[in-house]
PDB file of C-alpha atoms in Angstrom:
ATOM      1  CA  UNK A  15     102.374   8.895 -74.294  1.00 48.00           C
ATOM      2  CA  UNK A  16      99.598   8.900 -76.895  1.00 48.00           C
ATOM      3  CA  UNK A  17      96.271   7.497 -75.789  1.00 51.00           C
ATOM      4  CA  UNK A  18      94.983   4.705 -78.056  1.00 48.00           C
ATOM      5  CA  UNK A  19      92.001   5.706 -80.178  1.00 46.00           C
ATOM      6  CA  UNK A  20      88.765   4.510 -78.677  1.00 46.00           C
ATOM      7  CA  UNK A  21      87.145   1.524 -80.316  1.00 41.00           C
ATOM      8  CA  UNK A  22      84.089   2.422 -82.323  1.00 41.00           C
ATOM      9  CA  UNK A  23      80.845   1.650 -80.603  1.00 42.00           C
ATOM     10  CA  UNK A  24      78.154  -0.341 -82.354  1.00 40.00           C
ATOM     11  CA  UNK A  25      74.516   0.504 -82.533  1.00 45.00           C
ATOM     12  CA  UNK A  26      71.568  -0.827 -84.383  1.00 43.00           C
ATOM     13  CA  UNK A  27      70.646   1.374 -87.279  1.00 44.00           C
ATOM     14  CA  UNK A  28      66.988   1.130 -88.143  1.00 47.00           C
ATOM     15  CA  UNK A  29      65.946   1.999 -91.656  1.00 49.00           C
ATOM     16  CA  UNK A  30      63.716   4.990 -91.960  1.00 52.00           C
ATOM     17  CA  UNK A  31      60.081   4.085 -92.011  1.00 53.00           C
ATOM     18  CA  UNK A  32      59.228   3.376 -95.593  1.00 53.00           C
ATOM     19  CA  UNK A  33      56.281   5.210 -97.033  1.00 57.00           C
ATOM     20  CA  UNK A  34      54.252   2.998 -99.306  1.00 59.00           C
ATOM     21  CA  UNK A  35      53.136   4.880-102.377  1.00 61.00           C
ATOM     22  CA  UNK A  36      49.377   5.071-102.765  1.00 71.00           C
ATOM     23  CA  UNK A  37      48.241   2.181-104.927  1.00 73.00           C
ATOM     24  CA  UNK A  38      46.412   3.318-107.996  1.00 70.00           C
ATOM     25  CA  UNK A  39      44.067   1.190-110.031  1.00 67.00           C
ATOM     26  CA  UNK A  40      45.477  -0.396-113.133  1.00 60.00           C
ATOM     27  CA  UNK A  41      44.342   1.616-116.158  1.00 57.00           C
ATOM     28  CA  UNK A  42      41.381   0.090-117.938  1.00 56.00           C
ATOM     29  CA  UNK A  43      42.079  -1.584-121.235  1.00 57.00           C
ATOM     30  CA  UNK A  44      39.741  -2.169-124.118  1.00 60.00           C
ATOM     31  CA  UNK A  45      38.015  -5.528-123.715  1.00 59.00           C
ATOM     32  CA  UNK A  46      38.409  -6.605-127.322  1.00 57.00           C
ATOM     33  CA  UNK A  47      39.015  -7.637-129.989  1.00 56.00           C
ATOM     34  CA  UNK A  48      40.707 -10.994-129.223  1.00 58.00           C
ATOM     35  CA  UNK A  49      37.857 -12.465-127.221  1.00 56.00           C
ATOM     36  CA  UNK A  50      37.411 -15.527-129.409  1.00 56.00           C
ATOM     37  CA  UNK A  51      40.979 -16.548-128.523  1.00 56.00           C
ATOM     38  CA  UNK A  52      40.930 -16.186-124.742  1.00 58.00           C
ATOM     39  CA  UNK A  53      37.288 -16.673-123.783  1.00 61.00           C
ATOM     40  CA  UNK A  54      36.235 -19.916-125.397  1.00 63.00           C
ATOM     41  CA  UNK A  55      33.392 -21.795-123.687  1.00 63.00           C
ATOM     42  CA  UNK A  56      33.003 -25.574-124.093  1.00 67.00           C
ATOM     43  CA  UNK A  57      29.278 -25.425-124.820  1.00 72.00           C
ATOM     44  CA  UNK A  58      29.561 -22.177-126.740  1.00 84.00           C
ATOM     45  CA  UNK A  59      26.218 -20.856-127.831  1.00 93.00           C
ATOM     46  CA  UNK A  60      24.240 -23.827-126.500  1.00 95.00           C
ATOM     47  CA  UNK A  61      22.448 -23.004-123.278  1.00 95.00           C
ATOM     48  CA  UNK A  62      20.442 -26.159-124.017  1.00 95.00           C
ATOM     49  CA  UNK A  63      21.341 -29.033-126.366  1.00 93.00           C
ATOM     50  CA  UNK A  64      19.880 -29.347-129.830  1.00 93.00           C
ATOM     51  CA  UNK A  65      16.590 -31.233-129.725  1.00 95.00           C
ATOM     52  CA  UNK A  66      15.480 -29.711-126.405  1.00 95.00           C
ATOM     53  CA  UNK A  67      11.692 -29.214-126.462  1.00 94.00           C
ATOM     54  CA  UNK A  68      10.683 -25.566-127.041  1.00 94.00           C
ATOM     55  CA  UNK A  69      14.278 -24.557-127.779  1.00 97.00           C
ATOM     56  CA  UNK A  70      14.817 -21.488-129.923  1.00 97.00           C
ATOM     57  CA  UNK A  71      17.584 -19.313-131.320  1.00 98.00           C
ATOM     58  CA  UNK A  72      18.313 -15.753-130.259  1.00 98.00           C
ATOM     59  CA  UNK A  73      20.294 -14.006-132.981  1.00 98.00           C
ATOM     60  CA  UNK A  74      21.412 -10.469-133.613  1.00 98.00           C
ATOM     61  CA  UNK A  75      24.121  -8.053-134.613  1.00 98.00           C
ATOM     62  CA  UNK A  76      26.277  -5.839-132.423  1.00 97.00           C
ATOM     63  CA  UNK A  77      26.322  -2.397-134.050  1.00 96.00           C
ATOM     64  CA  UNK A  78      28.667   0.517-133.311  1.00 94.00           C
ATOM     65  CA  UNK A  79      27.875   4.232-133.185  1.00 92.00           C
ATOM     66  CA  UNK A  80      28.500   4.605-136.913  1.00 92.00           C
ATOM     67  CA  UNK A  81      25.977   1.917-137.802  1.00 94.00           C
ATOM     68  CA  UNK A  82      28.648  -0.641-138.665  1.00 95.00           C
ATOM     69  CA  UNK A  83      28.408  -4.283-137.595  1.00 96.00           C
ATOM     70  CA  UNK A  84      31.149  -5.292-135.136  1.00 93.00           C
ATOM     71  CA  UNK A  85      32.614  -8.653-136.272  1.00 92.00           C
ATOM     72  CA  UNK A  86      34.764  -9.378-133.200  1.00 88.00           C
ATOM     73  CA  UNK A  87      32.482  -8.756-130.227  1.00 91.00           C
ATOM     74  CA  UNK A  88      31.442 -11.334-127.647  1.00 92.00           C
ATOM     75  CA  UNK A  89      27.915 -11.754-126.252  1.00 95.00           C
ATOM     76  CA  UNK A  90      27.127 -13.650-123.053  1.00 95.00           C
ATOM     77  CA  UNK A  91      23.661 -14.501-121.766  1.00 96.00           C
ATOM     78  CA  UNK A  92      22.488 -15.698-118.385  1.00 94.00           C
ATOM     79  CA  UNK A  93      18.904 -16.619-117.605  1.00 94.00           C
ATOM     80  CA  UNK A  94      16.483 -18.496-115.408  1.00 92.00           C
ATOM     81  CA  UNK A  95      15.051 -21.852-116.427  1.00 93.00           C
ATOM     82  CA  UNK A  96      11.452 -22.135-117.729  1.00 92.00           C
ATOM     83  CA  UNK A  97      10.215 -22.263-114.128  1.00 89.00           C
ATOM     84  CA  UNK A  98      12.041 -19.035-113.254  1.00 89.00           C
ATOM     85  CA  UNK A  99      14.830 -20.689-111.243  1.00 87.00           C
ATOM     86  CA  UNK A 100      18.612 -20.254-111.138  1.00 80.00           C
ATOM     87  CA  UNK A 101      21.304 -22.626-109.877  1.00 74.00           C
ATOM     88  CA  UNK A 102      22.476 -19.933-107.477  1.00 69.00           C
ATOM     89  CA  UNK A 103      22.380 -19.628-103.674  1.00 67.00           C
ATOM     90  CA  UNK A 104      20.594 -16.269-103.951  1.00 68.00           C
ATOM     91  CA  UNK A 105      17.700 -17.769-105.879  1.00 69.00           C
ATOM     92  CA  UNK A 106      14.596 -16.984-103.803  1.00 66.00           C
ATOM     93  CA  UNK A 107      13.158 -20.373-104.780  1.00 66.00           C
ATOM     94  CA  UNK A 108      16.113 -22.196-103.220  1.00 64.00           C
ATOM     95  CA  UNK A 109      18.987 -23.978-104.932  1.00 60.00           C
ATOM     96  CA  UNK A 110      17.245 -27.169-105.999  1.00 60.00           C
ATOM     97  CA  UNK A 111      18.001 -26.897-109.707  1.00 70.00           C
ATOM     98  CA  UNK A 112      21.088 -27.794-111.718  1.00 74.00           C
ATOM     99  CA  UNK A 113      20.200 -25.219-114.356  1.00 83.00           C
ATOM    100  CA  UNK A 114      23.238 -23.284-115.558  1.00 84.00           C
ATOM    101  CA  UNK A 115      21.550 -20.936-118.011  1.00 91.00           C
ATOM    102  CA  UNK A 116      24.756 -19.546-119.543  1.00 93.00           C
ATOM    103  CA  UNK A 117      25.616 -19.033-123.191  1.00 94.00           C
ATOM    104  CA  UNK A 118      28.448 -17.309-125.068  1.00 94.00           C
ATOM    105  CA  UNK A 119      28.770 -16.406-128.731  1.00 94.00           C
ATOM    106  CA  UNK A 120      31.192 -14.328-130.758  1.00 91.00           C
ATOM    107  CA  UNK A 121      30.164 -12.301-133.791  1.00 92.00           C
ATOM    108  CA  UNK A 122      32.723 -13.528-136.312  1.00 90.00           C
ATOM    109  CA  UNK A 123      29.913 -14.579-138.666  1.00 92.00           C
ATOM    110  CA  UNK A 124      28.456 -11.053-138.491  1.00 95.00           C
ATOM    111  CA  UNK A 125      26.045 -11.832-135.671  1.00 97.00           C
ATOM    112  CA  UNK A 126      25.841 -13.697-132.381  1.00 97.00           C
ATOM    113  CA  UNK A 127      23.583 -16.733-131.930  1.00 97.00           C
ATOM    114  CA  UNK A 128      22.398 -18.322-128.664  1.00 97.00           C
ATOM    115  CA  UNK A 129      20.438 -21.588-128.570  1.00 98.00           C
ATOM    116  CA  UNK A 130      18.178 -21.541-125.525  1.00 97.00           C
ATOM    117  CA  UNK A 131      14.652 -21.774-124.127  1.00 97.00           C
ATOM    118  CA  UNK A 132      12.403 -19.004-122.908  1.00 96.00           C
ATOM    119  CA  UNK A 133      12.899 -18.367-119.187  1.00 95.00           C
ATOM    120  CA  UNK A 134      10.163 -18.127-116.606  1.00 94.00           C
ATOM    121  CA  UNK A 135       9.133 -15.023-114.704  1.00 93.00           C
ATOM    122  CA  UNK A 136      11.171 -13.945-111.675  1.00 89.00           C
ATOM    123  CA  UNK A 137      10.211 -12.412-108.323  1.00 86.00           C
ATOM    124  CA  UNK A 138      10.472  -8.637-108.235  1.00 85.00           C
ATOM    125  CA  UNK A 139      10.182  -5.792-105.742  1.00 82.00           C
ATOM    126  CA  UNK A 140       6.856  -5.157-104.007  1.00 82.00           C
ATOM    127  CA  UNK A 141       5.667  -8.619-105.120  1.00 83.00           C
ATOM    128  CA  UNK A 142       5.536  -7.479-108.751  1.00 87.00           C
ATOM    129  CA  UNK A 143       7.101 -10.258-110.851  1.00 90.00           C
ATOM    130  CA  UNK A 144       9.748  -9.510-113.449  1.00 94.00           C
ATOM    131  CA  UNK A 145       8.736 -10.526-116.948  1.00 97.00           C
ATOM    132  CA  UNK A 146      10.701 -13.382-118.562  1.00 97.00           C
ATOM    133  CA  UNK A 147      14.022 -12.023-119.798  1.00 97.00           C
ATOM    134  CA  UNK A 148      17.666 -12.819-120.517  1.00 97.00           C
ATOM    135  CA  UNK A 149      20.564 -10.924-118.963  1.00 96.00           C
ATOM    136  CA  UNK A 150      23.091  -9.967-121.639  1.00 98.00           C
ATOM    137  CA  UNK A 151      26.721  -8.816-121.412  1.00 96.00           C
ATOM    138  CA  UNK A 152      28.572  -7.429-124.416  1.00 95.00           C
ATOM    139  CA  UNK A 153      32.368  -7.210-124.770  1.00 90.00           C
ATOM    140  CA  UNK A 154      33.855  -5.404-127.753  1.00 87.00           C
ATOM    141  CA  UNK A 155      36.747  -3.295-128.994  1.00 82.00           C
ATOM    142  CA  UNK A 156      36.671   0.239-127.666  1.00 79.00           C
ATOM    143  CA  UNK A 157      34.783  -0.710-124.514  1.00 81.00           C
ATOM    144  CA  UNK A 158      36.705  -0.280-121.271  1.00 80.00           C
ATOM    145  CA  UNK A 159      34.082  -2.339-119.450  1.00 86.00           C
ATOM    146  CA  UNK A 160      31.432  -4.766-120.599  1.00 90.00           C
ATOM    147  CA  UNK A 161      27.975  -3.314-121.141  1.00 95.00           C
ATOM    148  CA  UNK A 162      24.938  -5.049-119.660  1.00 97.00           C
ATOM    149  CA  UNK A 163      21.390  -5.143-120.928  1.00 98.00           C
ATOM    150  CA  UNK A 164      18.291  -7.357-120.992  1.00 98.00           C
ATOM    151  CA  UNK A 165      16.234  -9.095-123.658  1.00 98.00           C
ATOM    152  CA  UNK A 166      12.459  -9.354-123.195  1.00 98.00           C
ATOM    153  CA  UNK A 167      10.062 -11.374-125.345  1.00 98.00           C
ATOM    154  CA  UNK A 168       7.203  -9.907-127.412  1.00 97.00           C
ATOM    155  CA  UNK A 169       4.619 -12.572-126.542  1.00 97.00           C
ATOM    156  CA  UNK A 170       4.695 -11.660-122.848  1.00 97.00           C
ATOM    157  CA  UNK A 171       3.085  -8.297-123.489  1.00 96.00           C
ATOM    158  CA  UNK A 172       1.025  -8.219-120.286  1.00 96.00           C
ATOM    159  CA  UNK A 173       4.028  -9.178-118.124  1.00 96.00           C
ATOM    160  CA  UNK A 174       6.246  -6.670-119.927  1.00 97.00           C
ATOM    161  CA  UNK A 175       3.719  -3.921-119.200  1.00 95.00           C
ATOM    162  CA  UNK A 176       4.157  -4.310-115.425  1.00 94.00           C
ATOM    163  CA  UNK A 177       7.823  -5.324-115.335  1.00 96.00           C
ATOM    164  CA  UNK A 178       9.532  -3.032-112.785  1.00 94.00           C
ATOM    165  CA  UNK A 179      12.718  -2.636-114.857  1.00 95.00           C
ATOM    166  CA  UNK A 180      10.951  -1.788-118.104  1.00 96.00           C
ATOM    167  CA  UNK A 181       8.695   0.602-116.214  1.00 93.00           C
ATOM    168  CA  UNK A 182      11.747   2.434-114.852  1.00 94.00           C
ATOM    169  CA  UNK A 183      12.689   3.460-118.417  1.00 96.00           C
ATOM    170  CA  UNK A 184      11.305   6.243-120.597  1.00 94.00           C
ATOM    171  CA  UNK A 185       8.483   4.702-122.619  1.00 93.00           C
ATOM    172  CA  UNK A 186      10.129   5.592-125.951  1.00 94.00           C
ATOM    173  CA  UNK A 187      13.211   3.516-125.103  1.00 96.00           C
ATOM    174  CA  UNK A 188      11.570   0.370-123.738  1.00 96.00           C
ATOM    175  CA  UNK A 189      11.280  -1.304-127.119  1.00 96.00           C
ATOM    176  CA  UNK A 190      15.099  -1.339-127.441  1.00 97.00           C
ATOM    177  CA  UNK A 191      14.955  -4.246-124.953  1.00 98.00           C
ATOM    178  CA  UNK A 192      12.247  -6.298-126.671  1.00 98.00           C
ATOM    179  CA  UNK A 193      13.216  -8.960-129.195  1.00 98.00           C
ATOM    180  CA  UNK A 194      11.444  -9.559-132.494  1.00 98.00           C
ATOM    181  CA  UNK A 195       9.968 -12.982-133.261  1.00 98.00           C
ATOM    182  CA  UNK A 196      11.449 -14.947-136.187  1.00 98.00           C
ATOM    183  CA  UNK A 197      10.739 -18.328-137.774  1.00 97.00           C
ATOM    184  CA  UNK A 198      13.076 -20.198-135.404  1.00 96.00           C
ATOM    185  CA  UNK A 199      13.233 -17.877-132.406  1.00 98.00           C
ATOM    186  CA  UNK A 200      14.049 -14.208-131.970  1.00 98.00           C
ATOM    187  CA  UNK A 201      16.205 -11.372-133.253  1.00 98.00           C
ATOM    188  CA  UNK A 202      17.743  -8.782-130.955  1.00 98.00           C
ATOM    189  CA  UNK A 203      20.236  -6.311-132.399  1.00 98.00           C
ATOM    190  CA  UNK A 204      22.435  -4.546-129.846  1.00 98.00           C
ATOM    191  CA  UNK A 205      23.257  -0.924-130.705  1.00 97.00           C
ATOM    192  CA  UNK A 206      26.154   0.368-128.641  1.00 96.00           C
ATOM    193  CA  UNK A 207      25.621   4.024-129.571  1.00 93.00           C
ATOM    194  CA  UNK A 208      23.720   6.274-131.902  1.00 90.00           C
ATOM    195  CA  UNK A 209      20.177   6.110-133.177  1.00 86.00           C
ATOM    196  CA  UNK A 210      18.025   3.749-131.101  1.00 91.00           C
ATOM    197  CA  UNK A 211      20.902   2.909-128.763  1.00 96.00           C
ATOM    198  CA  UNK A 212      20.091  -0.136-126.634  1.00 97.00           C
ATOM    199  CA  UNK A 213      19.417   0.627-122.970  1.00 97.00           C
ATOM    200  CA  UNK A 214      22.338  -0.491-120.804  1.00 97.00           C
ATOM    201  CA  UNK A 215      22.381  -0.842-117.028  1.00 95.00           C
ATOM    202  CA  UNK A 216      24.957   0.295-114.494  1.00 90.00           C
ATOM    203  CA  UNK A 217      25.717  -2.940-112.615  1.00 81.00           C
TER     204      UNK A 217
END
């Protein structure tokens, strides 16, 4: 007599431990040239409204390594108020101001333009104050990351002389961060490469 075939036994089959592939950073992409479409700002170039006492314009071109003006870049500025205060929790003065201090301008007209007021001095290392300045970010075609620089003002010559950031630069390059006075404010051309390239900071 033939023995019946044994019934198959059951067991839990566990999937092999999956090995997650190492995550790699997404490749950087150029940050332009469609900035005026996706990065509009309600107040645009106006850090302060028209008619603000002591308001001025900061204007300039963004220039590439070949000396050509870039017509589709974007320039952002951030600065302290005239008393040297920010609306930011890290402000050493405290957070008792509503000052925003932000402006954004494209270069479709051939240059950027920011309507603002001169900022106050800021605390610096070793109790040496930083001279009044604007922080500037530039976005443009061909850049994989924004570039960051500063704008200082020519009338604060004594403060500029002891500013710790300016003093960290070779003397022959410091003037690439100092604006030129005009009838209604200042001019500051930003040179991304080439002769008299603007100093940029690794932040």
